[in-house]
Amino acid sequence: MILKKLLKGIALVISVLMLIISLGVLGKDEWLVTQIATIFYPMMFSWVFIISLLTLVIGIYKLAKEKWNLKALSKMSIAFLLMSSTSLSATSIEFVHYRNAIVKNGANINLLSSMDAVGKKGIPDEKMVYATKEREELSISIYKPKQENLTELRPVYVYVHGGGWSSSDSESNANYHQMMKEEGYVSFSINYRLATDDRPTWDKQIEDVNDAMKWIYENAKNYGGDPERIFLSGESAGGNLALVYGGRVSEGSLDGPMPKALTVIYPAIDLKWTSENARFMTPSYIPGIVERYIGGSLEKYPERVKAVNPLTFVNKNLPPVLIIHGQKDTMVTINGSRDYINELNKLGVKNQLAEIPYSNHGTSARVNFDITMNFLKDIKGMRIEK
């Protein structure tokens, strides 16, 4: 009896969770339930569909046994029926919208895709120090395709990690680097000096990225990579740094190598918005993210804000730009990416903005990868032919 009650309780909790995810993605961005739902949706829409379908089938079976007499069912059975039918209907409609948006951007998914959205575990093959700054060794994580496959130099994938400019490291997205490695790219992930309360790094991190890119250009051949075929990526704060780097190199204010493409994921562009609104499973905004990076308030240091804003460096010499961004991002508004793309359109720079429905500050790794591969196929020499 106790076990039966326990199982029913677990089933009820799971059903409620499925309902929260399926309906929560439709709420206002600042709502906590919406944040939770949109954070988990890219990883769980398959499970929401399958669990809701199984619960509904069991409910219908019980109802059939009672000769379709709804009054004969327990209150809990009726609750399961209502929750499962609601979450199944909502998830099915949402999936069609989600899939259509992804197909439009050159990728594809099915109802089971979110089961492998996390990707594969990645471990770097090597780590090298590219510079020492303020007595801190700065390293690069390197992921190399199998040597027997390196009969010729391969395109190079370079990644700048996120973390609000003050946390995380080069292995924070290791599963994605592993996917790039298995695709045949020689992959490098950069560490840089992190901001602290007493050390703003608004002018240091871009210097580190520049030095790392020069190191990669000079050493790529040692790992089977072609230094003339580099594309630069990054997510969140790392996407911000990648866009600033690309803009400054293309305008001539940095002397690092020019990437053949910039492929970034939910980059931080509208810094004022992030300063005032950034949330991630929190009922109120998270203070100090941008302020720690620039060393004070945005009002006090407008020139620093300008120096770290990718929009400052938009110019016609930029390489092709891909931005992937969740429409429900509560850490970094998608409107910043839209503004950036609008500026590129005015200048005639090749670009693509992939807007992912029901996704927060974290989109499916598989979707990101497939959209990126589709984007690179139109850039000469950047797509590896199988």
Short mmCIF file of C-alpha atoms in Angstrom, two decimals:
data_model
loop_
_atom_site.label_atom_id
_atom_site.label_comp_id
_atom_site.label_asym_id
_atom_site.label_seq_id
_atom_site.Cartn_x
_atom_site.Cartn_y
_atom_site.Cartn_z
CA MET A 1 0.00 0.00 0.00
CA ILE A 2 2.81 2.41 0.92
CA LEU A 3 4.67 1.55 -2.29
CA LYS A 4 1.53 2.10 -4.35
CA LYS A 5 1.00 5.52 -2.80
CA LEU A 6 4.66 6.39 -3.35
CA LEU A 7 4.46 5.44 -7.03
CA LYS A 8 1.29 7.47 -7.46
CA GLY A 9 2.97 10.43 -5.81
CA ILE A 10 5.99 10.17 -8.12
CA ALA A 11 3.72 9.85 -11.14
CA LEU A 12 1.80 12.94 -10.04
CA VAL A 13 4.98 14.97 -9.62
CA ILE A 14 6.21 13.92 -13.08
CA SER A 15 2.85 14.76 -14.66
CA VAL A 16 2.85 18.19 -13.04
CA LEU A 17 6.41 18.78 -14.30
CA MET A 18 5.38 17.80 -17.84
CA LEU A 19 2.47 20.22 -17.63
CA ILE A 20 4.70 23.01 -16.33
CA ILE A 21 7.15 22.57 -19.21
CA SER A 22 4.49 22.27 -21.92
CA LEU A 23 2.46 25.30 -20.78
CA GLY A 24 5.18 27.27 -19.03
CA VAL A 25 7.01 28.08 -22.26
CA LEU A 26 4.03 30.22 -23.27
CA GLY A 27 4.22 32.53 -20.25
CA LYS A 28 5.84 35.92 -19.78
CA ASP A 29 9.62 35.82 -19.86
CA GLU A 30 10.08 37.25 -16.37
CA TRP A 31 7.86 34.62 -14.73
CA LEU A 32 9.85 32.02 -12.81
CA VAL A 33 7.77 29.16 -14.21
CA THR A 34 8.47 30.39 -17.76
CA GLN A 35 12.19 30.55 -17.08
CA ILE A 36 12.21 26.99 -15.76
CA ALA A 37 10.13 25.67 -18.66
CA THR A 38 12.16 27.38 -21.39
CA ILE A 39 15.47 26.34 -19.84
CA PHE A 40 14.45 22.66 -19.86
CA TYR A 41 12.34 22.61 -23.03
CA PRO A 42 15.21 22.01 -25.53
CA MET A 43 16.36 19.02 -23.46
CA MET A 44 12.98 17.56 -22.57
CA PHE A 45 10.35 18.05 -25.28
CA SER A 46 10.78 14.38 -26.30
CA TRP A 47 10.20 13.24 -22.71
CA VAL A 48 7.22 15.55 -22.26
CA PHE A 49 5.60 14.08 -25.35
CA ILE A 50 6.35 10.43 -24.51
CA ILE A 51 5.42 10.63 -20.82
CA SER A 52 2.25 12.61 -21.54
CA LEU A 53 1.27 10.10 -24.23
CA LEU A 54 1.86 7.09 -21.93
CA THR A 55 -0.08 8.71 -19.09
CA LEU A 56 -2.96 9.50 -21.44
CA VAL A 57 -3.02 5.94 -22.79
CA ILE A 58 -3.13 4.53 -19.25
CA GLY A 59 -5.92 6.96 -18.37
CA ILE A 60 -7.94 6.01 -21.43
CA TYR A 61 -7.42 2.33 -20.65
CA LYS A 62 -8.76 2.85 -17.12
CA LEU A 63 -11.69 4.81 -18.47
CA ALA A 64 -12.45 2.06 -20.97
CA LYS A 65 -12.42 -0.53 -18.16
CA GLU A 66 -15.03 1.56 -16.38
CA LYS A 67 -17.11 1.49 -19.59
CA TRP A 68 -16.37 5.18 -20.24
CA ASN A 69 -17.99 6.22 -17.00
CA LEU A 70 -15.91 9.24 -15.96
CA LYS A 71 -17.55 9.36 -12.51
CA ALA A 72 -16.20 5.89 -11.75
CA LEU A 73 -12.61 7.10 -11.94
CA SER A 74 -10.71 8.36 -8.90
CA LYS A 75 -9.94 12.06 -8.63
CA MET A 76 -6.26 11.31 -9.23
CA SER A 77 -7.03 9.35 -12.42
CA ILE A 78 -9.12 12.25 -13.69
CA ALA A 79 -6.26 14.65 -12.85
CA PHE A 80 -3.83 12.47 -14.79
CA LEU A 81 -6.18 12.43 -17.78
CA LEU A 82 -6.57 16.19 -17.79
CA MET A 83 -2.87 16.95 -17.28
CA SER A 84 -1.63 14.42 -19.83
CA SER A 85 -4.11 15.44 -22.52
CA THR A 86 -3.29 19.13 -21.98
CA SER A 87 0.49 18.69 -21.99
CA LEU A 88 0.35 16.30 -24.97
CA SER A 89 -1.75 18.73 -27.02
CA ALA A 90 0.41 21.72 -26.12
CA THR A 91 3.69 19.90 -26.75
CA SER A 92 2.51 18.61 -30.13
CA ILE A 93 1.55 22.10 -31.32
CA GLU A 94 4.74 23.60 -29.92
CA PHE A 95 6.89 20.92 -31.52
CA VAL A 96 5.52 21.73 -34.98
CA HIS A 97 6.36 25.41 -34.47
CA TYR A 98 9.78 24.53 -32.99
CA ARG A 99 10.61 22.14 -35.83
CA ASN A 100 9.48 24.54 -38.55
CA ALA A 101 11.76 27.27 -37.19
CA ILE A 102 14.73 24.88 -37.09
CA VAL A 103 14.10 23.50 -40.59
CA LYS A 104 13.86 27.08 -41.87
CA ASN A 105 17.40 27.61 -40.55
CA GLY A 106 18.90 24.59 -42.26
CA ALA A 107 18.66 21.88 -39.61
CA ASN A 108 16.16 19.15 -38.79
CA ILE A 109 14.77 17.41 -35.73
CA ASN A 110 12.21 14.77 -34.81
CA LEU A 111 10.22 14.03 -31.69
CA LEU A 112 13.12 12.10 -30.18
CA SER A 113 15.81 14.70 -30.91
CA SER A 114 15.93 16.23 -27.45
CA MET A 115 17.10 12.92 -26.04
CA ASP A 116 20.55 13.54 -27.53
CA ALA A 117 20.48 17.34 -27.28
CA VAL A 118 23.23 17.34 -24.68
CA GLY A 119 25.61 15.78 -27.19
CA LYS A 120 28.69 13.72 -26.38
CA LYS A 121 31.16 14.00 -23.55
CA GLY A 122 34.29 15.81 -24.65
CA ILE A 123 37.77 15.69 -23.18
CA PRO A 124 40.54 17.84 -24.69
CA ASP A 125 43.42 15.99 -26.28
CA GLU A 126 45.86 18.63 -25.15
CA LYS A 127 46.10 21.95 -23.29
CA MET A 128 48.68 24.58 -24.15
CA VAL A 129 49.57 27.89 -22.54
CA TYR A 130 49.38 30.70 -25.09
CA ALA A 131 50.31 33.59 -22.79
CA THR A 132 51.02 34.57 -19.20
CA LYS A 133 49.27 37.74 -18.01
CA GLU A 134 49.39 39.21 -14.51
CA ARG A 135 51.18 36.02 -13.39
CA GLU A 136 48.26 33.94 -14.70
CA GLU A 137 48.85 31.23 -17.29
CA LEU A 138 46.21 31.39 -20.01
CA SER A 139 45.58 28.15 -21.83
CA ILE A 140 43.83 26.72 -24.86
CA SER A 141 42.05 23.35 -24.87
CA ILE A 142 42.73 21.47 -28.10
CA TYR A 143 40.56 18.79 -29.69
CA LYS A 144 42.17 16.94 -32.60
CA PRO A 145 40.56 14.61 -35.14
CA LYS A 146 42.15 11.17 -35.41
CA GLN A 147 45.58 11.49 -36.96
CA GLU A 148 44.86 8.92 -39.69
CA ASN A 149 42.09 11.22 -40.90
CA LEU A 150 44.42 14.21 -41.17
CA THR A 151 45.70 13.57 -44.69
CA GLU A 152 45.31 17.29 -45.39
CA LEU A 153 44.92 20.43 -43.33
CA ARG A 154 41.44 20.86 -41.88
CA PRO A 155 39.36 23.96 -41.16
CA VAL A 156 39.76 25.31 -37.64
CA TYR A 157 36.99 25.90 -35.09
CA VAL A 158 37.79 28.38 -32.28
CA TYR A 159 35.49 28.85 -29.30
CA VAL A 160 35.27 31.57 -26.65
CA HIS A 161 33.41 30.38 -23.55
CA GLY A 162 30.62 32.22 -21.76
CA GLY A 163 30.03 32.77 -18.07
CA GLY A 164 29.17 36.45 -17.69
CA TRP A 165 32.83 37.42 -18.29
CA SER A 166 33.59 36.26 -14.73
CA SER A 167 33.22 32.47 -14.56
CA SER A 168 33.55 29.17 -16.44
CA ASP A 169 36.44 27.95 -18.59
CA SER A 170 37.49 26.49 -21.94
CA GLU A 171 35.90 23.10 -21.23
CA SER A 172 32.46 24.39 -20.28
CA ASN A 173 31.05 23.37 -23.67
CA ALA A 174 33.25 20.32 -24.19
CA ASN A 175 30.45 18.20 -25.65
CA TYR A 176 30.13 20.70 -28.51
CA HIS A 177 33.88 20.72 -29.13
CA GLN A 178 33.74 16.92 -29.29
CA MET A 179 31.04 17.14 -31.95
CA MET A 180 33.26 19.49 -33.96
CA LYS A 181 36.22 17.15 -33.54
CA GLU A 182 34.19 14.17 -34.74
CA GLU A 183 33.05 16.20 -37.73
CA GLY A 184 36.73 16.62 -38.61
CA TYR A 185 37.48 20.16 -37.45
CA VAL A 186 40.62 20.97 -35.50
CA SER A 187 39.15 22.67 -32.46
CA PHE A 188 40.54 25.20 -30.00
CA SER A 189 38.77 26.57 -26.92
CA ILE A 190 40.21 29.70 -25.29
CA ASN A 191 40.64 30.63 -21.64
CA TYR A 192 40.95 34.32 -20.77
CA ARG A 193 41.31 36.50 -17.67
CA LEU A 194 38.05 36.49 -15.74
CA ALA A 195 36.55 39.60 -14.20
CA THR A 196 36.39 39.91 -10.41
CA ASP A 197 35.00 42.57 -8.10
CA ASP A 198 38.42 44.19 -7.85
CA ARG A 199 39.64 43.42 -11.39
CA PRO A 200 37.45 44.55 -14.30
CA THR A 201 38.58 42.94 -17.55
CA TRP A 202 36.66 44.92 -20.17
CA ASP A 203 39.96 45.80 -21.91
CA LYS A 204 41.87 42.63 -20.98
CA GLN A 205 39.66 39.85 -22.33
CA ILE A 206 39.65 41.10 -25.91
CA GLU A 207 43.44 41.38 -25.67
CA ASP A 208 43.54 37.75 -24.52
CA VAL A 209 41.29 36.59 -27.36
CA ASN A 210 43.50 38.48 -29.82
CA ASP A 211 46.66 36.85 -28.43
CA ALA A 212 45.02 33.42 -28.46
CA MET A 213 43.93 33.85 -32.08
CA LYS A 214 47.47 34.81 -33.07
CA TRP A 215 48.81 31.74 -31.23
CA ILE A 216 46.29 29.51 -33.00
CA TYR A 217 47.18 31.02 -36.38
CA GLU A 218 50.87 30.37 -35.78
CA ASN A 219 50.40 26.84 -34.40
CA ALA A 220 47.33 25.43 -36.15
CA LYS A 221 49.37 23.39 -38.63
CA ASN A 222 51.02 21.50 -35.76
CA TYR A 223 47.60 20.02 -35.00
CA GLY A 224 46.45 19.48 -38.59
CA GLY A 225 44.58 22.77 -38.90
CA ASP A 226 44.62 25.27 -41.74
CA PRO A 227 45.35 28.76 -40.32
CA GLU A 228 43.72 30.35 -43.36
CA ARG A 229 40.40 28.64 -42.64
CA ILE A 230 39.43 29.64 -39.11
CA PHE A 231 35.89 30.28 -37.94
CA LEU A 232 35.32 31.87 -34.55
CA SER A 233 32.49 30.93 -32.23
CA GLY A 234 31.35 31.70 -28.70
CA GLU A 235 28.27 31.77 -26.52
CA SER A 236 26.80 34.49 -24.33
CA ALA A 237 29.74 36.59 -23.02
CA GLY A 238 31.97 34.57 -25.33
CA GLY A 239 29.69 35.43 -28.25
CA ASN A 240 30.07 39.07 -27.30
CA LEU A 241 33.88 38.74 -27.34
CA ALA A 242 33.84 36.88 -30.67
CA LEU A 243 31.75 39.62 -32.32
CA VAL A 244 33.87 42.41 -30.84
CA TYR A 245 37.00 40.62 -32.00
CA GLY A 246 35.63 40.15 -35.53
CA GLY A 247 34.54 43.77 -35.70
CA ARG A 248 37.82 45.17 -34.45
CA VAL A 249 40.00 42.98 -36.68
CA SER A 250 37.89 43.85 -39.72
CA GLU A 251 38.11 47.59 -38.96
CA GLY A 252 41.85 47.38 -38.25
CA SER A 253 42.01 48.15 -34.50
CA LEU A 254 43.22 44.63 -33.63
CA ASP A 255 46.07 42.80 -35.37
CA GLY A 256 44.88 39.20 -34.97
CA PRO A 257 43.95 36.89 -37.87
CA MET A 258 40.63 37.49 -39.62
CA PRO A 259 38.15 34.61 -39.21
CA LYS A 260 36.38 33.31 -42.29
CA ALA A 261 33.10 33.35 -40.34
CA LEU A 262 31.65 34.26 -36.95
CA THR A 263 29.13 31.72 -35.60
CA VAL A 264 27.89 32.78 -32.18
CA ILE A 265 25.20 31.58 -29.80
CA TYR A 266 23.01 34.02 -27.80
CA PRO A 267 25.69 36.75 -27.68
CA ALA A 268 25.46 39.56 -25.12
CA ILE A 269 24.88 42.71 -27.19
CA ASP A 270 22.33 44.87 -25.38
CA LEU A 271 24.37 45.27 -22.19
CA LYS A 272 22.00 47.78 -20.61
CA TRP A 273 19.18 45.25 -20.86
CA THR A 274 21.32 42.51 -19.29
CA SER A 275 22.37 44.87 -16.51
CA GLU A 276 18.75 45.65 -15.66
CA ASN A 277 16.88 42.45 -16.52
CA ALA A 278 19.09 39.34 -16.54
CA ARG A 279 17.34 36.37 -14.90
CA PHE A 280 18.04 32.65 -14.87
CA MET A 281 15.60 30.68 -12.71
CA THR A 282 15.38 33.71 -10.42
CA PRO A 283 12.29 35.77 -9.53
CA SER A 284 14.24 39.04 -9.72
CA TYR A 285 17.12 40.21 -11.88
CA ILE A 286 20.72 39.20 -11.20
CA PRO A 287 22.74 42.35 -10.41
CA GLY A 288 26.32 43.17 -11.26
CA ILE A 289 27.01 41.00 -14.31
CA VAL A 290 28.00 43.79 -16.67
CA GLU A 291 29.16 46.08 -13.85
CA ARG A 292 31.79 43.59 -12.67
CA TYR A 293 33.11 43.34 -16.23
CA ILE A 294 33.46 47.09 -16.83
CA GLY A 295 34.36 48.05 -13.26
CA GLY A 296 31.30 50.06 -12.28
CA SER A 297 27.93 51.33 -13.43
CA LEU A 298 27.08 51.75 -17.10
CA GLU A 299 26.29 55.40 -16.48
CA LYS A 300 29.71 56.03 -14.95
CA TYR A 301 31.65 54.31 -17.75
CA PRO A 302 29.81 54.90 -21.05
CA GLU A 303 33.06 54.67 -23.04
CA ARG A 304 33.79 51.25 -21.58
CA VAL A 305 30.29 50.12 -22.48
CA LYS A 306 30.87 51.35 -26.01
CA ALA A 307 34.22 49.52 -26.15
CA VAL A 308 32.63 46.15 -25.33
CA ASN A 309 29.48 46.53 -27.44
CA PRO A 310 29.63 44.57 -30.73
CA LEU A 311 27.41 47.21 -32.39
CA THR A 312 30.24 49.71 -32.02
CA PHE A 313 32.37 47.74 -34.47
CA VAL A 314 29.89 46.77 -37.17
CA ASN A 315 31.45 47.46 -40.56
CA LYS A 316 31.21 46.28 -44.15
CA ASN A 317 34.43 44.23 -43.91
CA LEU A 318 33.03 41.77 -41.39
CA PRO A 319 33.05 38.10 -42.41
CA PRO A 320 29.74 36.19 -42.65
CA VAL A 321 27.93 36.12 -39.29
CA LEU A 322 25.60 33.47 -37.87
CA ILE A 323 23.73 34.13 -34.63
CA ILE A 324 21.67 31.43 -32.90
CA HIS A 325 19.42 32.81 -30.17
CA GLY A 326 16.50 31.54 -28.08
CA GLN A 327 13.43 33.71 -28.38
CA LYS A 328 12.74 33.40 -24.63
CA ASP A 329 16.26 34.26 -23.45
CA THR A 330 16.04 35.87 -20.01
CA MET A 331 19.80 36.47 -19.56
CA VAL A 332 20.59 38.10 -22.90
CA THR A 333 17.74 39.62 -24.89
CA ILE A 334 17.32 38.43 -28.46
CA ASN A 335 16.56 42.04 -29.42
CA GLY A 336 20.30 42.76 -29.24
CA SER A 337 20.93 40.07 -31.86
CA ARG A 338 18.12 41.44 -34.01
CA ASP A 339 19.63 44.93 -33.84
CA TYR A 340 23.06 43.58 -34.79
CA ILE A 341 21.67 41.65 -37.77
CA ASN A 342 19.74 44.73 -38.93
CA GLU A 343 23.01 46.68 -39.02
CA LEU A 344 24.69 43.92 -41.04
CA ASN A 345 21.81 43.97 -43.50
CA LYS A 346 22.26 47.71 -44.04
CA LEU A 347 25.91 47.10 -44.96
CA GLY A 348 25.27 44.03 -47.11
CA VAL A 349 27.25 41.65 -44.86
CA LYS A 350 26.23 38.00 -45.25
CA ASN A 351 24.37 36.89 -42.14
CA GLN A 352 21.78 34.60 -40.61
CA LEU A 353 19.79 34.94 -37.40
CA ALA A 354 18.36 31.61 -36.26
CA GLU A 355 15.60 32.36 -33.74
CA ILE A 356 14.77 29.27 -31.69
CA PRO A 357 11.24 29.21 -30.19
CA TYR A 358 10.58 28.22 -26.56
CA SER A 359 14.31 28.35 -25.75
CA ASN A 360 16.00 30.34 -23.03
CA HIS A 361 19.71 30.99 -22.41
CA GLY A 362 20.65 27.52 -23.61
CA THR A 363 19.63 26.06 -26.96
CA SER A 364 20.00 22.43 -28.08
CA ALA A 365 23.62 21.51 -28.84
CA ARG A 366 22.51 19.32 -31.75
CA VAL A 367 20.38 22.10 -33.23
CA ASN A 368 23.24 24.60 -32.82
CA PHE A 369 25.65 22.22 -34.50
CA ASP A 370 23.39 21.40 -37.47
CA ILE A 371 22.52 25.06 -38.12
CA THR A 372 26.21 25.97 -37.96
CA MET A 373 27.19 23.22 -40.39
CA ASN A 374 24.50 24.35 -42.83
CA PHE A 375 25.72 27.96 -42.59
CA LEU A 376 29.36 26.97 -43.24
CA LYS A 377 28.57 24.99 -46.39
CA ASP A 378 28.12 28.24 -48.33
CA ILE A 379 31.50 29.60 -47.22
CA LYS A 380 34.28 28.31 -49.44
CA GLY A 381 36.58 25.83 -47.75
CA MET A 382 34.82 25.85 -44.38
CA ARG A 383 32.59 22.80 -44.70
CA ILE A 384 34.25 19.38 -44.52
CA GLU A 385 32.94 17.09 -47.21
CA LYS A 386 32.31 13.54 -46.05
#
